[in-house]
Amino acid sequence: MKRILRVLALFLCVCILTLSSTSCVTFLRLSELREEYAEKNTEAPIYSEEGESPLTFSLTKADADRYATLLEEFRALAMSGEDKAAIEAAEAALEELYYDISTQAQIAYLLYCCDMSDETASENYLFASEMSSKAYGDYTAACRALYESDSAIRDEFFQDWSEEEISEMQNYSEEITALTQENDRLLVEYRELSDENFINDAPAYFLKLVKNNTRMGSLMGFDSYYEYAHERTYDRDYGSEELTAMRGYVKTYIAPYVDDLYLAFDSSYRGMSSFRQRKVYNFLYADYDSAGNYVKTYLSSLPEDMRARMSGMLKSSGSIFAEGENAYQGAFTAFLYDREKPFCYFGPEYQSTNTVVHEMGHYYAACFGSGYRTPMDLAEVQSQANEWLMLASLAGNTDQRVLEALQYYLVYDLYVTVVASMIVDEFEERVYRDGGKTYTTAESLDALMRDVCLAYGGIDFVEEYVTDIQYYWRIVAVESPVYYVSYATSGVVALEFYLNAQSDFAAAVEAYAALTERGDHTVAFCEAIGEAGLLGAFCEETYKRFQQAFS
């Protein structure tokens, strides 16, 4: 039952849109192509209909009542410690229902994302989320009572729990459950903000979340939520020393070259025929099944078992491609515990070739994870590296001028992702370590962001060549607190995979498989990267290698 304390969180892989410099000729041209494509392509995405869709919501209050009854039976038996067989049977029944509830919570969120204007879907999501978090909290409380008791079964029950798990159990409280539930409600309200009010109103939601998260971090025994999220939520095995070094490398080797890569892409793209331009555009923006055979070409280059598992994501039993203006604009992978399999969501503008292959990486890794939580930075390597392996697989199978332009753009896009993610991470660290003393208004938050941007070329440079950073933080810091540094660390490692794949594709695929298929998903990020023979994001030589390859 300890597995409840290791549940797999949603991979909130909201793919980063970085096309912000609309004053530039290339992006104007791409915008025109996008409008033209939208007029001509009105069909829904096509994918295999094999397999039954698992998205049926059936959770009721009766399930909550049954869980409470089973939990009380388990608690009473465990506290008495007299009938080991009965304790194990009660624990098994409780675990089965817990994972049914957790699966229903995932399904409710997926259905809510399909139409966020659907009041029933919103109510179901909040109901299921509250039931799931309460079930977790109540189970944790029962375990804590057992730990503090003199039950004959106590020592045996906790014999394989780590010190971290014991600490988390001891610190967890009903207040944390309530704060988690309030955050879910705030997120639903936040997503209902109109475009006209978003800039002005989003900071208030961010500050409320900061207050709640700060309290949760304190209750869990940490000085700040930033530290808590790094260690407990995302299972990062690196500290401030490594992160400080990486920030320095990004400021030295990545940020100064963003504009050069953009201009290289601009020159390559504008020098093409309209026929080749459309191929580039389709790869970047068109729905994957309308863009060409890129995904099929990549899958055909993989070993049979890997190809079969990844292809499973494209079945209706493995993913949903949402349509409609009220669908959530993002892509992510959830895990359906009762079926022991992953399931992917793709929003209306998040169905491109790279996005599909990104989530395909998460899907593939989750096939081997049995529902356990993977360190977030490692999880994002498993997805981003899949994108770069796909690009490497196109060599010899794609027009070389098209491939050249795609490489320029995708390296530029990754550099933008790394820079934007590091900026947001510095911003969030300062906000959370401040503890709500200094940054209490939208104006103070925007001023802080301008200050953070100074070391990355300044706010004007960032907004011209990276993204509209003041708009950007209002999305990612609310939707996924302290998450986006994982995109930076994993993006650097994924680009290493690409350079390796260019010289030996088969070896790179083998290394990717070893990193993804391992049954022990509790391995630390840095350890796993080292075992894969990669230098990683905290080594200066990695960035020098990029400079030599792409500058």
XYZ file of C-alpha atoms in Angstrom:
551
model
C 0.000 0.000 0.000
C 3.020 2.242 0.319
C 2.688 2.684 -3.462
C -0.091 5.203 -2.742
C 2.639 7.538 -1.513
C 4.406 7.225 -4.869
C 1.575 7.904 -7.293
C 2.446 9.148 -10.729
C 1.579 12.821 -11.125
C 0.145 14.227 -14.325
C 2.867 15.035 -16.820
C 1.676 18.573 -17.353
C 3.588 18.893 -20.573
C 2.217 22.147 -21.811
C 4.383 22.523 -24.895
C 6.022 25.929 -25.083
C 4.912 28.226 -27.888
C 7.782 30.547 -28.663
C 6.712 32.328 -31.832
C 6.420 35.753 -30.287
C 8.444 38.016 -32.576
C 5.611 38.764 -34.949
C 7.380 41.843 -36.241
C 9.904 39.619 -38.017
C 9.359 38.765 -41.664
C 9.623 35.017 -41.202
C 7.015 34.807 -38.484
C 4.656 36.989 -40.496
C 5.058 34.551 -43.356
C 4.473 31.583 -41.053
C 1.396 33.310 -39.646
C -0.006 33.757 -43.159
C 0.631 30.101 -43.902
C -1.076 29.118 -40.691
C -4.217 31.056 -41.594
C -4.197 29.569 -45.077
C -3.784 26.068 -43.675
C -6.629 26.558 -41.203
C -8.971 27.564 -44.041
C -8.148 24.468 -46.075
C -7.940 21.871 -43.294
C -11.194 21.473 -41.398
C -11.155 17.706 -40.850
C -10.580 16.270 -37.387
C -7.268 14.467 -36.838
C -7.246 10.866 -38.002
C -5.957 8.121 -35.753
C -6.550 4.423 -35.269
C -9.917 3.517 -33.804
C -8.623 0.207 -32.492
C -9.354 -0.261 -28.828
C -12.086 1.142 -26.627
C -11.744 4.654 -25.230
C -11.311 4.430 -21.449
C -12.750 7.884 -20.732
C -15.938 7.017 -18.893
C -16.560 8.882 -15.634
C -18.497 6.886 -13.027
C -17.305 8.088 -9.622
C -20.024 8.711 -7.005
C -20.300 9.544 -3.328
C -20.949 5.855 -2.727
C -17.313 5.209 -3.730
C -16.145 7.703 -1.118
C -18.320 6.053 1.523
C -17.025 2.623 0.570
C -13.443 3.873 0.758
C -14.075 5.303 4.228
C -15.511 1.958 5.352
C -12.578 -0.028 3.948
C -10.082 2.384 5.460
C -11.673 2.053 8.899
C -11.589 -1.752 8.581
C -7.913 -1.619 7.611
C -7.087 0.824 10.406
C -8.820 -1.290 13.079
C -7.160 -4.513 11.917
C -3.726 -2.894 11.616
C -3.939 -1.304 15.046
C -4.854 -4.637 16.620
C -2.069 -6.368 14.686
C -3.492 -9.810 15.435
C -4.663 -11.188 12.059
C -1.986 -10.694 9.407
C -3.998 -12.376 6.633
C -7.021 -10.161 7.321
C -4.805 -7.054 7.373
C -3.318 -7.951 3.986
C -6.782 -8.607 2.511
C -8.121 -5.288 3.836
C -5.060 -3.495 2.521
C -5.486 -5.058 -0.942
C -9.160 -4.065 -1.123
C -8.342 -0.532 -0.019
C -5.532 -0.236 -2.550
C -7.747 -1.440 -5.404
C -10.419 1.143 -4.609
C -7.846 3.894 -4.128
C -6.497 3.331 -7.626
C -10.030 3.244 -9.025
C -10.633 6.655 -7.438
C -7.279 7.953 -8.712
C -8.078 6.749 -12.231
C -11.471 8.419 -12.103
C -9.793 11.661 -11.012
C -7.503 11.459 -14.043
C -10.459 10.714 -16.333
C -12.433 13.620 -14.864
C -9.511 15.961 -15.557
C -9.137 14.676 -19.114
C -12.850 15.193 -19.821
C -12.742 18.647 -18.229
C -9.839 19.569 -20.518
C -11.904 18.525 -23.549
C -14.451 21.255 -22.774
C -13.664 23.603 -19.906
C -16.996 25.408 -20.435
C -18.948 22.251 -19.596
C -20.240 22.830 -16.070
C -20.834 19.141 -15.438
C -17.267 18.298 -16.493
C -15.898 21.044 -14.225
C -17.996 19.833 -11.283
C -16.926 16.235 -11.876
C -13.280 17.260 -12.000
C -13.445 19.169 -8.712
C -15.501 16.385 -7.090
C -13.059 13.679 -8.180
C -10.014 15.774 -7.319
C -11.336 16.459 -3.828
C -12.229 12.802 -3.305
C -8.788 11.680 -4.480
C -6.885 14.145 -2.293
C -9.091 13.293 0.709
C -8.526 9.579 0.152
C -4.771 10.200 0.122
C -4.934 12.371 3.226
C -7.113 9.932 5.159
C -4.874 6.998 4.294
C -1.808 8.985 5.345
C -3.465 9.820 8.665
C -4.230 6.132 9.243
C -0.608 5.228 8.519
C 0.612 7.947 10.870
C -1.605 6.591 13.662
C -0.226 3.107 13.056
C 3.357 4.406 13.068
C 2.805 6.090 16.422
C 1.167 2.999 17.914
C 2.548 -0.132 19.578
C 0.751 -2.460 17.144
C 2.429 -5.844 16.640
C 2.360 -5.250 12.866
C 3.928 -1.758 13.030
C 7.584 -2.615 12.402
C 6.826 -5.074 9.618
C 4.457 -2.639 7.910
C 7.017 0.168 7.767
C 10.178 -1.877 7.314
C 10.797 -0.827 3.699
C 9.708 2.812 4.014
C 12.454 5.363 3.456
C 13.196 8.194 5.896
C 11.777 10.634 3.335
C 8.511 8.711 3.094
C 8.211 8.515 6.873
C 8.823 12.260 7.117
C 6.235 13.022 4.427
C 3.683 10.847 6.207
C 4.331 12.487 9.562
C 4.045 16.022 8.196
C 0.987 15.509 6.005
C -2.212 16.969 7.475
C -5.823 17.793 6.739
C -4.718 21.376 6.137
C -2.559 20.225 3.212
C -5.544 18.380 1.755
C -7.646 21.545 2.074
C -4.937 23.684 0.474
C -4.617 21.227 -2.418
C -8.349 21.316 -2.999
C -8.406 25.134 -2.880
C -5.606 25.251 -5.458
C -7.661 23.054 -7.779
C -10.621 25.420 -7.462
C -8.395 28.438 -8.088
C -7.031 26.833 -11.234
C -10.542 26.269 -12.602
C -11.407 29.947 -11.940
C -8.113 31.092 -13.458
C -8.794 29.193 -16.677
C -12.100 31.028 -17.008
C -10.374 34.436 -17.257
C -11.149 36.277 -20.486
C -8.354 37.314 -22.830
C -9.140 40.952 -22.053
C -8.705 40.478 -18.293
C -5.912 37.921 -18.285
C -2.885 40.206 -17.914
C -4.451 42.222 -15.109
C -6.163 39.406 -13.204
C -3.775 36.446 -13.509
C -1.239 37.791 -10.929
C -3.892 37.699 -8.192
C -4.341 33.965 -8.769
C -0.596 33.464 -8.800
C -0.234 35.241 -5.456
C -3.015 33.144 -3.905
C -1.283 29.985 -5.110
C 2.055 31.239 -3.783
C 0.470 31.793 -0.369
C -1.086 28.311 -0.326
C 2.026 26.607 -1.674
C 4.249 28.428 0.801
C 2.076 27.180 3.630
C 2.222 23.614 2.273
C 6.011 23.775 2.060
C 6.165 24.964 5.651
C 3.823 22.221 6.873
C 6.027 19.652 5.148
C 9.075 20.956 7.021
C 10.793 23.055 4.337
C 12.032 26.636 4.457
C 10.239 27.429 1.202
C 7.889 25.815 -1.286
C 10.652 26.155 -3.890
C 12.804 23.703 -1.917
C 9.849 21.419 -1.207
C 8.862 21.254 -4.890
C 12.425 20.497 -5.979
C 12.905 17.677 -3.498
C 9.457 16.149 -3.075
C 7.183 17.112 -5.962
C 9.686 16.706 -8.804
C 12.315 14.460 -7.159
C 15.301 16.504 -8.305
C 18.680 15.269 -7.156
C 20.617 18.467 -7.790
C 20.919 21.518 -5.603
C 21.604 25.234 -5.745
C 25.272 24.742 -6.666
C 24.466 22.804 -9.830
C 21.590 25.099 -10.707
C 23.729 28.212 -10.280
C 26.356 26.715 -12.574
C 23.758 25.863 -15.209
C 22.299 29.365 -15.103
C 25.773 30.708 -15.777
C 26.249 28.360 -18.745
C 22.866 29.322 -20.204
C 23.686 33.023 -19.854
C 27.084 32.478 -21.512
C 26.495 29.833 -24.174
C 22.752 29.802 -24.930
C 21.069 33.193 -24.492
C 23.588 35.223 -26.570
C 23.069 32.940 -29.587
C 19.284 32.839 -29.687
C 19.057 35.716 -32.173
C 21.783 34.216 -34.385
C 19.884 30.960 -34.673
C 16.683 32.804 -35.422
C 18.394 34.788 -38.184
C 19.932 31.598 -39.600
C 16.484 30.043 -39.774
C 15.049 33.230 -41.248
C 17.655 33.238 -44.017
C 17.221 29.540 -44.743
C 13.432 29.768 -44.806
C 13.178 32.873 -46.971
C 15.628 31.398 -49.470
C 13.322 28.462 -50.155
C 10.630 27.899 -52.699
C 7.055 28.182 -51.417
C 6.788 24.401 -51.823
C 9.636 23.826 -49.337
C 8.347 26.559 -47.045
C 5.063 24.735 -46.791
C 6.864 21.522 -45.841
C 8.676 23.371 -43.053
C 5.480 24.998 -41.887
C 3.506 21.756 -41.964
C 6.089 20.002 -39.809
C 5.961 22.805 -37.236
C 2.251 23.581 -37.161
C 0.004 21.227 -39.089
C -1.697 18.367 -37.279
C 0.709 15.450 -37.324
C -1.422 13.298 -39.624
C -1.689 16.105 -42.185
C 1.944 17.216 -42.052
C 3.441 14.291 -43.933
C 4.864 10.892 -43.030
C 7.293 12.171 -40.396
C 5.874 10.176 -37.480
C 5.525 7.049 -39.635
C 9.088 7.444 -40.928
C 10.404 7.753 -37.385
C 8.460 4.792 -36.061
C 9.670 2.627 -38.935
C 13.273 3.374 -37.902
C 12.789 1.953 -34.396
C 13.092 -1.596 -33.065
C 9.873 -3.593 -33.407
C 8.825 -3.615 -29.739
C 9.504 0.106 -29.304
C 7.589 0.881 -32.506
C 4.599 -1.203 -31.387
C 4.371 0.422 -27.958
C 4.739 3.969 -29.272
C 2.167 3.301 -31.983
C -0.259 2.280 -29.248
C -0.537 5.910 -28.228
C -2.225 6.731 -31.541
C -5.116 4.373 -30.842
C -8.292 5.747 -29.290
C -7.507 3.627 -26.240
C -4.259 5.572 -25.834
C -5.072 9.203 -26.559
C -7.670 11.826 -27.279
C -7.329 14.705 -29.734
C -9.665 17.414 -28.477
C -11.435 19.934 -30.687
C -13.358 23.112 -29.962
C -12.548 26.574 -28.701
C -13.214 25.614 -25.073
C -10.756 22.717 -24.985
C -7.589 23.104 -22.932
C -4.683 24.347 -25.036
C -1.934 21.982 -24.067
C -0.744 18.395 -24.213
C 0.042 15.995 -21.386
C 0.196 12.342 -20.404
C -1.813 10.867 -17.534
C -1.681 7.383 -16.046
C -4.829 5.278 -15.643
C -3.945 3.202 -12.624
C -6.716 0.618 -12.808
C -5.633 -0.236 -16.363
C -1.928 0.217 -15.621
C -1.425 2.170 -18.809
C -0.824 5.787 -19.848
C -3.217 8.009 -21.764
C -2.431 11.216 -23.683
C -4.380 14.421 -24.208
C -3.812 16.789 -27.146
C -5.511 20.192 -27.271
C -6.695 21.771 -30.540
C -3.429 23.610 -31.294
C -1.170 20.965 -29.756
C -1.403 18.184 -32.324
C 1.682 18.907 -34.377
C 4.331 16.353 -35.270
C 6.759 17.335 -32.514
C 4.053 17.561 -29.849
C 2.718 14.113 -30.694
C 6.203 12.582 -30.624
C 6.974 14.415 -27.362
C 3.986 12.851 -25.603
C 4.748 9.559 -27.322
C 8.007 9.554 -25.352
C 6.103 9.997 -22.083
C 3.628 7.321 -23.130
C 6.384 4.862 -23.975
C 8.225 5.426 -20.694
C 5.017 5.088 -18.683
C 4.440 1.667 -20.260
C 7.368 0.488 -18.124
C 6.642 2.574 -15.041
C 3.747 0.651 -13.465
C 2.338 3.969 -12.251
C 5.345 4.991 -10.186
C 6.520 8.557 -10.213
C 9.589 9.267 -12.337
C 11.907 12.180 -11.431
C 10.471 15.005 -13.513
C 13.710 16.006 -15.229
C 14.220 12.411 -16.340
C 10.609 12.185 -17.535
C 11.141 15.243 -19.714
C 14.309 13.746 -21.198
C 12.251 10.723 -22.184
C 9.855 12.978 -24.101
C 12.185 15.621 -25.541
C 14.857 13.151 -26.609
C 12.174 11.354 -28.601
C 11.607 14.549 -30.607
C 15.294 14.848 -31.449
C 15.639 11.185 -32.349
C 12.776 11.691 -34.779
C 14.573 14.641 -36.402
C 17.752 12.570 -36.676
C 15.767 9.753 -38.307
C 14.745 12.080 -41.148
C 18.309 12.387 -42.473
C 18.312 10.716 -45.883
C 14.507 10.521 -45.861
C 13.688 14.222 -46.201
C 14.639 17.081 -48.512
C 17.961 18.269 -47.079
C 17.127 21.965 -47.387
C 13.912 21.376 -45.491
C 15.822 19.383 -42.886
C 18.415 22.158 -42.560
C 15.719 24.770 -41.937
C 13.999 22.504 -39.428
C 17.240 21.983 -37.541
C 17.865 25.732 -37.366
C 14.362 26.345 -36.121
C 14.189 23.468 -33.637
C 17.576 24.278 -32.106
C 16.452 27.901 -31.876
C 13.185 26.743 -30.307
C 15.019 24.601 -27.768
C 17.371 27.472 -26.891
C 14.295 29.656 -26.374
C 12.744 26.971 -24.169
C 15.898 26.687 -22.079
C 16.253 30.451 -21.662
C 12.574 31.057 -20.880
C 12.507 28.156 -18.420
C 15.614 29.350 -16.587
C 14.238 32.878 -16.382
C 10.954 31.646 -14.936
C 12.800 29.386 -12.491
C 14.884 32.298 -11.164
C 11.717 34.385 -10.947
C 9.851 31.687 -9.011
C 12.775 31.005 -6.692
C 12.937 34.649 -5.657
C 9.168 34.872 -5.179
C 8.912 31.716 -3.079
C 12.031 32.358 -1.012
C 10.697 35.860 -0.281
C 7.705 34.294 1.466
C 5.175 36.921 0.416
C 6.985 39.911 1.938
C 8.122 41.888 -1.128
C 6.306 40.654 -4.213
C 2.656 41.299 -3.433
C 1.337 43.088 -6.535
C 1.328 42.637 -10.298
C 3.634 45.648 -10.602
C 6.215 44.223 -8.192
C 6.123 40.857 -9.956
C 6.619 42.430 -13.380
C 9.482 44.534 -11.995
C 11.098 41.387 -10.617
C 10.791 39.711 -14.016
C 12.502 42.674 -15.693
C 15.320 42.393 -13.155
C 15.773 38.661 -13.754
C 15.884 39.233 -17.527
C 18.859 41.604 -17.261
C 21.369 38.747 -17.117
C 19.770 37.063 -20.136
C 20.114 40.032 -22.490
C 17.486 42.342 -21.004
C 13.714 42.441 -21.237
C 13.707 43.925 -24.767
C 15.961 41.159 -26.110
C 13.936 38.469 -24.339
C 10.632 39.770 -25.669
C 12.004 40.164 -29.205
C 13.755 36.818 -29.597
C 12.499 34.558 -26.784
C 8.892 35.148 -25.745
C 6.500 37.672 -24.237
C 7.902 36.853 -20.823
C 5.432 38.921 -18.797
C 2.561 37.002 -20.400
C 4.457 33.729 -20.262
C 5.076 33.653 -16.521
C 1.383 34.319 -15.926
C 0.716 30.958 -17.568
C 3.466 28.572 -16.533
C 4.017 29.781 -12.952
C 0.294 29.349 -12.294
C -0.350 26.126 -14.203
C 2.821 24.305 -13.112
C 4.669 25.912 -10.163
C 8.464 25.378 -10.106
C 8.135 22.910 -12.982
C 9.766 24.512 -15.974
C 13.392 24.173 -14.952
C 12.847 20.503 -15.808
C 12.285 21.553 -19.426
C 15.650 23.310 -19.386
C 17.733 20.506 -17.867
C 16.028 17.854 -19.995
C 16.195 19.975 -23.148
C 19.966 20.224 -22.837
C 20.255 16.445 -22.437
C 17.860 15.849 -25.343
C 20.020 17.975 -27.632
C 22.984 15.819 -26.603
C 20.983 12.828 -27.824
C 20.533 14.547 -31.178
C 24.239 15.176 -31.652
C 24.975 11.574 -30.740
C 22.245 10.293 -33.065
C 23.724 12.194 -35.999
C 26.873 10.108 -35.776
C 25.333 6.808 -34.629
C 21.532 6.654 -34.726
C 21.273 3.024 -33.624
C 23.458 3.622 -30.570
C 21.447 6.708 -29.631
C 18.187 4.730 -29.849
C 19.719 2.007 -27.690
C 20.774 4.596 -25.095
C 17.287 6.109 -25.189
C 15.721 2.691 -24.660
C 17.987 2.027 -21.673
C 17.004 5.378 -20.173
C 13.298 4.855 -20.814
C 12.590 1.160 -20.387
C 14.254 0.711 -17.013
C 11.859 -0.745 -14.477
C 13.454 1.235 -11.634
C 11.911 4.644 -12.252
C 13.023 5.870 -8.839
C 16.595 6.290 -10.088
C 17.959 9.819 -9.697
C 18.098 12.072 -12.759
C 21.823 12.801 -12.693
C 22.625 9.155 -12.036
C 20.502 8.005 -14.974
C 22.053 10.553 -17.336
C 25.542 9.477 -16.305
C 24.695 5.809 -16.859
C 23.511 6.732 -20.366
C 26.962 8.155 -21.133
C 25.775 11.774 -21.366
C 27.478 14.832 -19.907
C 24.252 16.507 -18.809
C 23.060 20.032 -18.135
C 25.501 20.835 -15.337
C 28.691 20.280 -17.353
C 30.247 23.204 -19.238
C 31.595 20.883 -21.933
C 28.023 20.168 -23.018
C 27.458 23.820 -23.884
C 30.805 24.126 -25.613
C 29.778 21.183 -27.747
C 26.563 22.993 -28.684
C 28.503 26.136 -29.483
C 30.729 24.203 -31.859
C 27.820 22.438 -33.542
C 25.318 25.275 -33.900
C 27.115 28.628 -33.732
